[in-house]
mmCIF file of C-alpha atoms in Angstrom:
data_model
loop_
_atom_site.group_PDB
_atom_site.id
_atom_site.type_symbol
_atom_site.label_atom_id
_atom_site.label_comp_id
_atom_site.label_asym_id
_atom_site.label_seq_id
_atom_site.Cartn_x
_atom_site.Cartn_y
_atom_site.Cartn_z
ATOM 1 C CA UNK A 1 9.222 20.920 9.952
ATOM 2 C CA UNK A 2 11.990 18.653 8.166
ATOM 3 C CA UNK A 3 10.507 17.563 5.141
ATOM 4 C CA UNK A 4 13.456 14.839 4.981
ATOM 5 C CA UNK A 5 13.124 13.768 8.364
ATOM 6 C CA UNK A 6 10.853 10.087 7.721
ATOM 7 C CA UNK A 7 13.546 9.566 4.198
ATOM 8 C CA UNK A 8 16.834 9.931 6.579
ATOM 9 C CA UNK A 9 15.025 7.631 8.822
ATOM 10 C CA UNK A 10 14.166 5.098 6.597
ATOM 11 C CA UNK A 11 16.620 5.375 3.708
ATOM 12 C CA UNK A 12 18.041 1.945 4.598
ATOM 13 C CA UNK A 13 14.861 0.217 3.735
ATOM 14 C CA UNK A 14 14.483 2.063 0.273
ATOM 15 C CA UNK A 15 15.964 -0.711 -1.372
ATOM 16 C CA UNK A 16 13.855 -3.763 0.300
ATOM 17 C CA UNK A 17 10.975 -1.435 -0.670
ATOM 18 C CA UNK A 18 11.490 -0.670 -3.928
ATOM 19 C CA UNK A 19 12.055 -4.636 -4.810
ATOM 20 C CA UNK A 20 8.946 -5.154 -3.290
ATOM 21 C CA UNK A 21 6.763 -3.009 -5.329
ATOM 22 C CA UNK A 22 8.872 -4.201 -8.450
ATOM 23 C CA UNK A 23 7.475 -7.869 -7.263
ATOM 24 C CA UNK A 24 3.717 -6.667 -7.328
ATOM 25 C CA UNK A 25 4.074 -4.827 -10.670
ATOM 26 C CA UNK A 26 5.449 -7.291 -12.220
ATOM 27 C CA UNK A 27 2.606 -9.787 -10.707
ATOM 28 C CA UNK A 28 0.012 -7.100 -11.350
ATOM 29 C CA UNK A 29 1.652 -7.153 -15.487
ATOM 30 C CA UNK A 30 1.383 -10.748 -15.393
ATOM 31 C CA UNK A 31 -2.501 -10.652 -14.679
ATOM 32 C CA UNK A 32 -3.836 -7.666 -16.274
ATOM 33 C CA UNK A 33 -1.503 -7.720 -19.132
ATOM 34 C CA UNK A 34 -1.217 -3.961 -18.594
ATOM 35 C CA UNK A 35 1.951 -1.805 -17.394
ATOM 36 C CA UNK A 36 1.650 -0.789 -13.781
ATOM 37 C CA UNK A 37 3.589 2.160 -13.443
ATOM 38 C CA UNK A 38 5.647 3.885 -10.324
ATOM 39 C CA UNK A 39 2.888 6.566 -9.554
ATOM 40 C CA UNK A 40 4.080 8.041 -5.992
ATOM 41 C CA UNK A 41 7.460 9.953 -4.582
ATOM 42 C CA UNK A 42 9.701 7.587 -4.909
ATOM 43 C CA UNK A 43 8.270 4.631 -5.900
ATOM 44 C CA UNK A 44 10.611 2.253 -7.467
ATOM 45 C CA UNK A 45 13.573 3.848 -6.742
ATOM 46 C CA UNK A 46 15.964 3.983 -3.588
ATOM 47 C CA UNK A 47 17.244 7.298 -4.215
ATOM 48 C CA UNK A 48 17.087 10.225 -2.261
ATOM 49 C CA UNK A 49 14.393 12.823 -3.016
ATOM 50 C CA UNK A 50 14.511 15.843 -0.858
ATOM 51 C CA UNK A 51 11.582 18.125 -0.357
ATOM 52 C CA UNK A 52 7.933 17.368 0.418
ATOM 53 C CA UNK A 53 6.103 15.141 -1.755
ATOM 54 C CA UNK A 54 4.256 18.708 -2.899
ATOM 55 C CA UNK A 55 7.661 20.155 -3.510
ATOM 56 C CA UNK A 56 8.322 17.348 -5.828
ATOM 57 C CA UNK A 57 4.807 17.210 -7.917
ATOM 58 C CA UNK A 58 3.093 14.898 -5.871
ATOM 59 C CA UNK A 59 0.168 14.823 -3.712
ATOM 60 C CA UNK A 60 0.980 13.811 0.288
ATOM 61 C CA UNK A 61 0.340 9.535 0.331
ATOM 62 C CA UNK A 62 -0.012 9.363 -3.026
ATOM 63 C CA UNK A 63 0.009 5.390 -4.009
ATOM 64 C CA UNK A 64 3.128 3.680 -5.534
ATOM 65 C CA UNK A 65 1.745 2.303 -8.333
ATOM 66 C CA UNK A 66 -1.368 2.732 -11.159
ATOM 67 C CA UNK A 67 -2.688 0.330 -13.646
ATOM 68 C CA UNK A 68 -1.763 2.088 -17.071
ATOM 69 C CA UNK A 69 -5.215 2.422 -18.516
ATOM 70 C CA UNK A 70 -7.259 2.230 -15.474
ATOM 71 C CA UNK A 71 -8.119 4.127 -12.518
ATOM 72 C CA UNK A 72 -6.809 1.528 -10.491
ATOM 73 C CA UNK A 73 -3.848 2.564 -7.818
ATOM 74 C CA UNK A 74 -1.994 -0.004 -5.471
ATOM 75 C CA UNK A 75 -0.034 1.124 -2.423
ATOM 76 C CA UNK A 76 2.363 -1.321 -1.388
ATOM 77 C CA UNK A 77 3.158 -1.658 2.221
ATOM 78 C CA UNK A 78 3.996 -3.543 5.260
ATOM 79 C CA UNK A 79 6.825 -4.466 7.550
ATOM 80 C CA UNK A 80 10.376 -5.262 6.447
ATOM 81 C CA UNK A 81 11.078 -7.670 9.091
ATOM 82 C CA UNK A 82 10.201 -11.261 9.257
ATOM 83 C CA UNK A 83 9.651 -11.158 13.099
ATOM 84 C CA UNK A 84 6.447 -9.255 12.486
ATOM 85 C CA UNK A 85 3.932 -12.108 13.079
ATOM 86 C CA UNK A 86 0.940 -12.378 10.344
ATOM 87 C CA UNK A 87 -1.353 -12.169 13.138
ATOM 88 C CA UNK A 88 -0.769 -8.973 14.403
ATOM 89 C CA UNK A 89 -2.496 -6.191 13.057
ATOM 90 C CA UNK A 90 -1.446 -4.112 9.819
ATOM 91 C CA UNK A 91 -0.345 -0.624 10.025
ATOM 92 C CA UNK A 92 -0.890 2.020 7.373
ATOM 93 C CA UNK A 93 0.294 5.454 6.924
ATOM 94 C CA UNK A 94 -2.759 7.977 8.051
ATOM 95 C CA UNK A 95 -1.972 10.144 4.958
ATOM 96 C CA UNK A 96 -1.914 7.318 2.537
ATOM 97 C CA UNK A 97 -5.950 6.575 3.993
ATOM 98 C CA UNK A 98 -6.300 10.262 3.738
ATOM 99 C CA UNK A 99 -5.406 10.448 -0.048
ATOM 100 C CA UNK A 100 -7.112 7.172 -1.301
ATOM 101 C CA UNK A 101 -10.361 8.559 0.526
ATOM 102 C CA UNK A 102 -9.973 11.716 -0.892
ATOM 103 C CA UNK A 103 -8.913 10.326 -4.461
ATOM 104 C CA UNK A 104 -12.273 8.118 -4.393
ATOM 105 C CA UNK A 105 -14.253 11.136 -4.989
ATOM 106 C CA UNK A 106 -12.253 11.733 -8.013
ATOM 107 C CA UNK A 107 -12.941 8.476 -9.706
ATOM 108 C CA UNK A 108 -9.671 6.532 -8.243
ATOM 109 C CA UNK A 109 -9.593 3.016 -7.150
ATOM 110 C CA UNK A 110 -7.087 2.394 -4.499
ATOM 111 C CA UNK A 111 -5.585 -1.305 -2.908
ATOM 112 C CA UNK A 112 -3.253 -1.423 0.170
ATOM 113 C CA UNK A 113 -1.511 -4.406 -0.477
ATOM 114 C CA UNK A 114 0.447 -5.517 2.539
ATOM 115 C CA UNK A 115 3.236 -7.728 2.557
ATOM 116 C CA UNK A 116 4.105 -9.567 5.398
ATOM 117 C CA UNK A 117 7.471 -11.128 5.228
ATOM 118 C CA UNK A 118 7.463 -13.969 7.942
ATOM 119 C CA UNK A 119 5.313 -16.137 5.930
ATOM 120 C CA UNK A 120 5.529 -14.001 2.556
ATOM 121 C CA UNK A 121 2.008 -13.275 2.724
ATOM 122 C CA UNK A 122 0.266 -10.296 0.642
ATOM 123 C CA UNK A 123 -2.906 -9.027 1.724
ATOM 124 C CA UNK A 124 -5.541 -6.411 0.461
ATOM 125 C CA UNK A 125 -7.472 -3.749 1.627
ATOM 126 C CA UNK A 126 -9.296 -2.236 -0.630
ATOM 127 C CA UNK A 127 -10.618 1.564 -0.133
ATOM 128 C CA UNK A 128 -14.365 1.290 -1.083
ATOM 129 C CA UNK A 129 -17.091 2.734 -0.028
ATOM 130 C CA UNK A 130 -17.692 0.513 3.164
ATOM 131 C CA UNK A 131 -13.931 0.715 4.043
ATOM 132 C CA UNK A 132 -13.068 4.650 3.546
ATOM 133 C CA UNK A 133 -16.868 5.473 5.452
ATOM 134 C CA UNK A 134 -15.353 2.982 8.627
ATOM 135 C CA UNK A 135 -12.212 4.819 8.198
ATOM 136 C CA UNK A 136 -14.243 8.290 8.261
ATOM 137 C CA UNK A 137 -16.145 7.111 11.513
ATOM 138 C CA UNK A 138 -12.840 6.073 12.849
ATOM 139 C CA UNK A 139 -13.138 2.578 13.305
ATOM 140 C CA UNK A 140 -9.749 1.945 13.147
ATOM 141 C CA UNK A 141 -7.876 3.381 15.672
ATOM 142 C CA UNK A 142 -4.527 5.483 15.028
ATOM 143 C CA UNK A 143 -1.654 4.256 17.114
ATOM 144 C CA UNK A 144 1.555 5.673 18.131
ATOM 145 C CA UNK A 145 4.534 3.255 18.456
ATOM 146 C CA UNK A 146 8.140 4.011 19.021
ATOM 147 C CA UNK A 147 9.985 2.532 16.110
ATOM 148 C CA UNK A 148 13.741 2.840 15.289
ATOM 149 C CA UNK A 149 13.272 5.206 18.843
ATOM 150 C CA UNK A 150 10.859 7.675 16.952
ATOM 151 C CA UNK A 151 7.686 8.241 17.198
ATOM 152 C CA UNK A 152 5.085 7.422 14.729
ATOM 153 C CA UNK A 153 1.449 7.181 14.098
ATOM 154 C CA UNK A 154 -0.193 3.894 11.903
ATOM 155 C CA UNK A 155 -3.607 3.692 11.246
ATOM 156 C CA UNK A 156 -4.733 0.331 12.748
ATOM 157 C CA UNK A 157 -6.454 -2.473 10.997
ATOM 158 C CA UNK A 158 -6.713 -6.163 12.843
ATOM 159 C CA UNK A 159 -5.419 -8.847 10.687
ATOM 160 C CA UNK A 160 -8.757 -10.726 11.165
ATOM 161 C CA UNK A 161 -10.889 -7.330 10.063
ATOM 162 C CA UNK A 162 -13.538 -8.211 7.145
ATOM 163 C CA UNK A 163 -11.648 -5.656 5.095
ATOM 164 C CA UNK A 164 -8.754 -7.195 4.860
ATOM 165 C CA UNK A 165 -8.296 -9.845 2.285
ATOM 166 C CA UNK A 166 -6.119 -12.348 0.224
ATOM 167 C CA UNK A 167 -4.355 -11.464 -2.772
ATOM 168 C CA UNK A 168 -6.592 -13.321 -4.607
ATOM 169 C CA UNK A 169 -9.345 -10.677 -4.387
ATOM 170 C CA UNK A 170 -7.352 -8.192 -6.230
ATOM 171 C CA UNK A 171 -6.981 -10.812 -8.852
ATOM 172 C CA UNK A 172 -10.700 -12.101 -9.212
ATOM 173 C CA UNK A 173 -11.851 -8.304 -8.969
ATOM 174 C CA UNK A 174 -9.137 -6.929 -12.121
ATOM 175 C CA UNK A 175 -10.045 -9.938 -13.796
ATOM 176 C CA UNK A 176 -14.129 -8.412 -13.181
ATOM 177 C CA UNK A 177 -13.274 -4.932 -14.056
ATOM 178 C CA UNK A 178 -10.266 -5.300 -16.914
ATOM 179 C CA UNK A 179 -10.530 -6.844 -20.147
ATOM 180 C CA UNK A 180 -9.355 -10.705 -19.846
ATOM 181 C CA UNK A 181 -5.187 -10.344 -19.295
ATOM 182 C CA UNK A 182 -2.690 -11.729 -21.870
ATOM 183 C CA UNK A 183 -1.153 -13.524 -19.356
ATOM 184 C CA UNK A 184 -1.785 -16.504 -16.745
ATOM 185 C CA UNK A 185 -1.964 -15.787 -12.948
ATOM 186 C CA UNK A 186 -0.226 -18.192 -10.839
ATOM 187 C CA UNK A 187 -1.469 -17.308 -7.713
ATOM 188 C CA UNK A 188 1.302 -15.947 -5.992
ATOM 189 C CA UNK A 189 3.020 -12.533 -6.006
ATOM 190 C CA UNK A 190 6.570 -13.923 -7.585
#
């Protein structure tokens, strides 16, 4: 298999993504007062890492960013495109599910935050208990679109599933769990 294969096909979006997760770590900063570091393969950057995330260090779906501090880890995720409607239900990698269930039992925290660009709206999953055990039991199914003319496989989660959630319960739950942040929230992922 071609461990470059998913880069070649996506290395036009690099950028897009990597300004994206520089918006939520900066946010995350903002209200935690902590640095959230680039924690997965080529997180941050847009250039072009060849070789399998093993290869390179990494674990296969490791998250794109961790609290500095913590044991808190954020993915950051979601559609490029702002014809993707809100409503329609978010996709996830199956290995990035695979390694924030498997990193739970080793003491990690893990967020999906999704960003969905037609109405700039960031929501949460969060891999607890309940959510990684309904993953386990397959409650949410694994689809196989063509995208781009290739075929891929998402994990499926409805929009309107109880697991999924507004930015806001990331904040109220590291404002719980972290000391109080040296910095004011306002609300939005800016």
């Amino acid at each position: 298999m071609d461990s470059d294969y998913w880069k070649r096909a996506y290395q036009n979006t690099w950028s897009a993504s990597s300004a994206r997760e520089d918006r939520l770590a900066r946010w995350l900063e903002r209200i935690t007062g902590r640095k959230a570091e680039r924690s997965g393969l080529g997180a941050g950057t847009d250039d072009f890492i060849s070789g399998s995330a093993k290869a390179n260090g990494y674990s296969m779906g490791d998250a794109d960013l961790h609290i500095v501090g913590t044991d808190i880890y954020v993915e950051v995720t979601g559609p490029l495109s702002k014809f993707v409607s809100a409503d329609e239900p978010l996709w996830f990698r199956p290995d990035k599910f695979d390694n924030a269930v498997e990193n739970a039992g080793k003491g990690h925290d893990t967020f999906f935050v999704h960003h969905c660009p037609a109405k700039d709206l960031w929501r949460v999953v969060h891999i607890d208990r309940e959510t990684a055990q309904r993953y386990l039991h397959r409650a949410f199914p694994v689809v196989t679109p063509t995208i781009r003319g290739r075929k891929e496989r998402y994990v499926e989660v409805q929009a309107n599933d109880r697991c999924v959630r507004p930015l806001s319960y990331l904040r109220r739950y590291l404002q719980e769990h972290l000391p109080p942040p040296g910095a004011q929230d306002g609300g939005r992922c800016e």
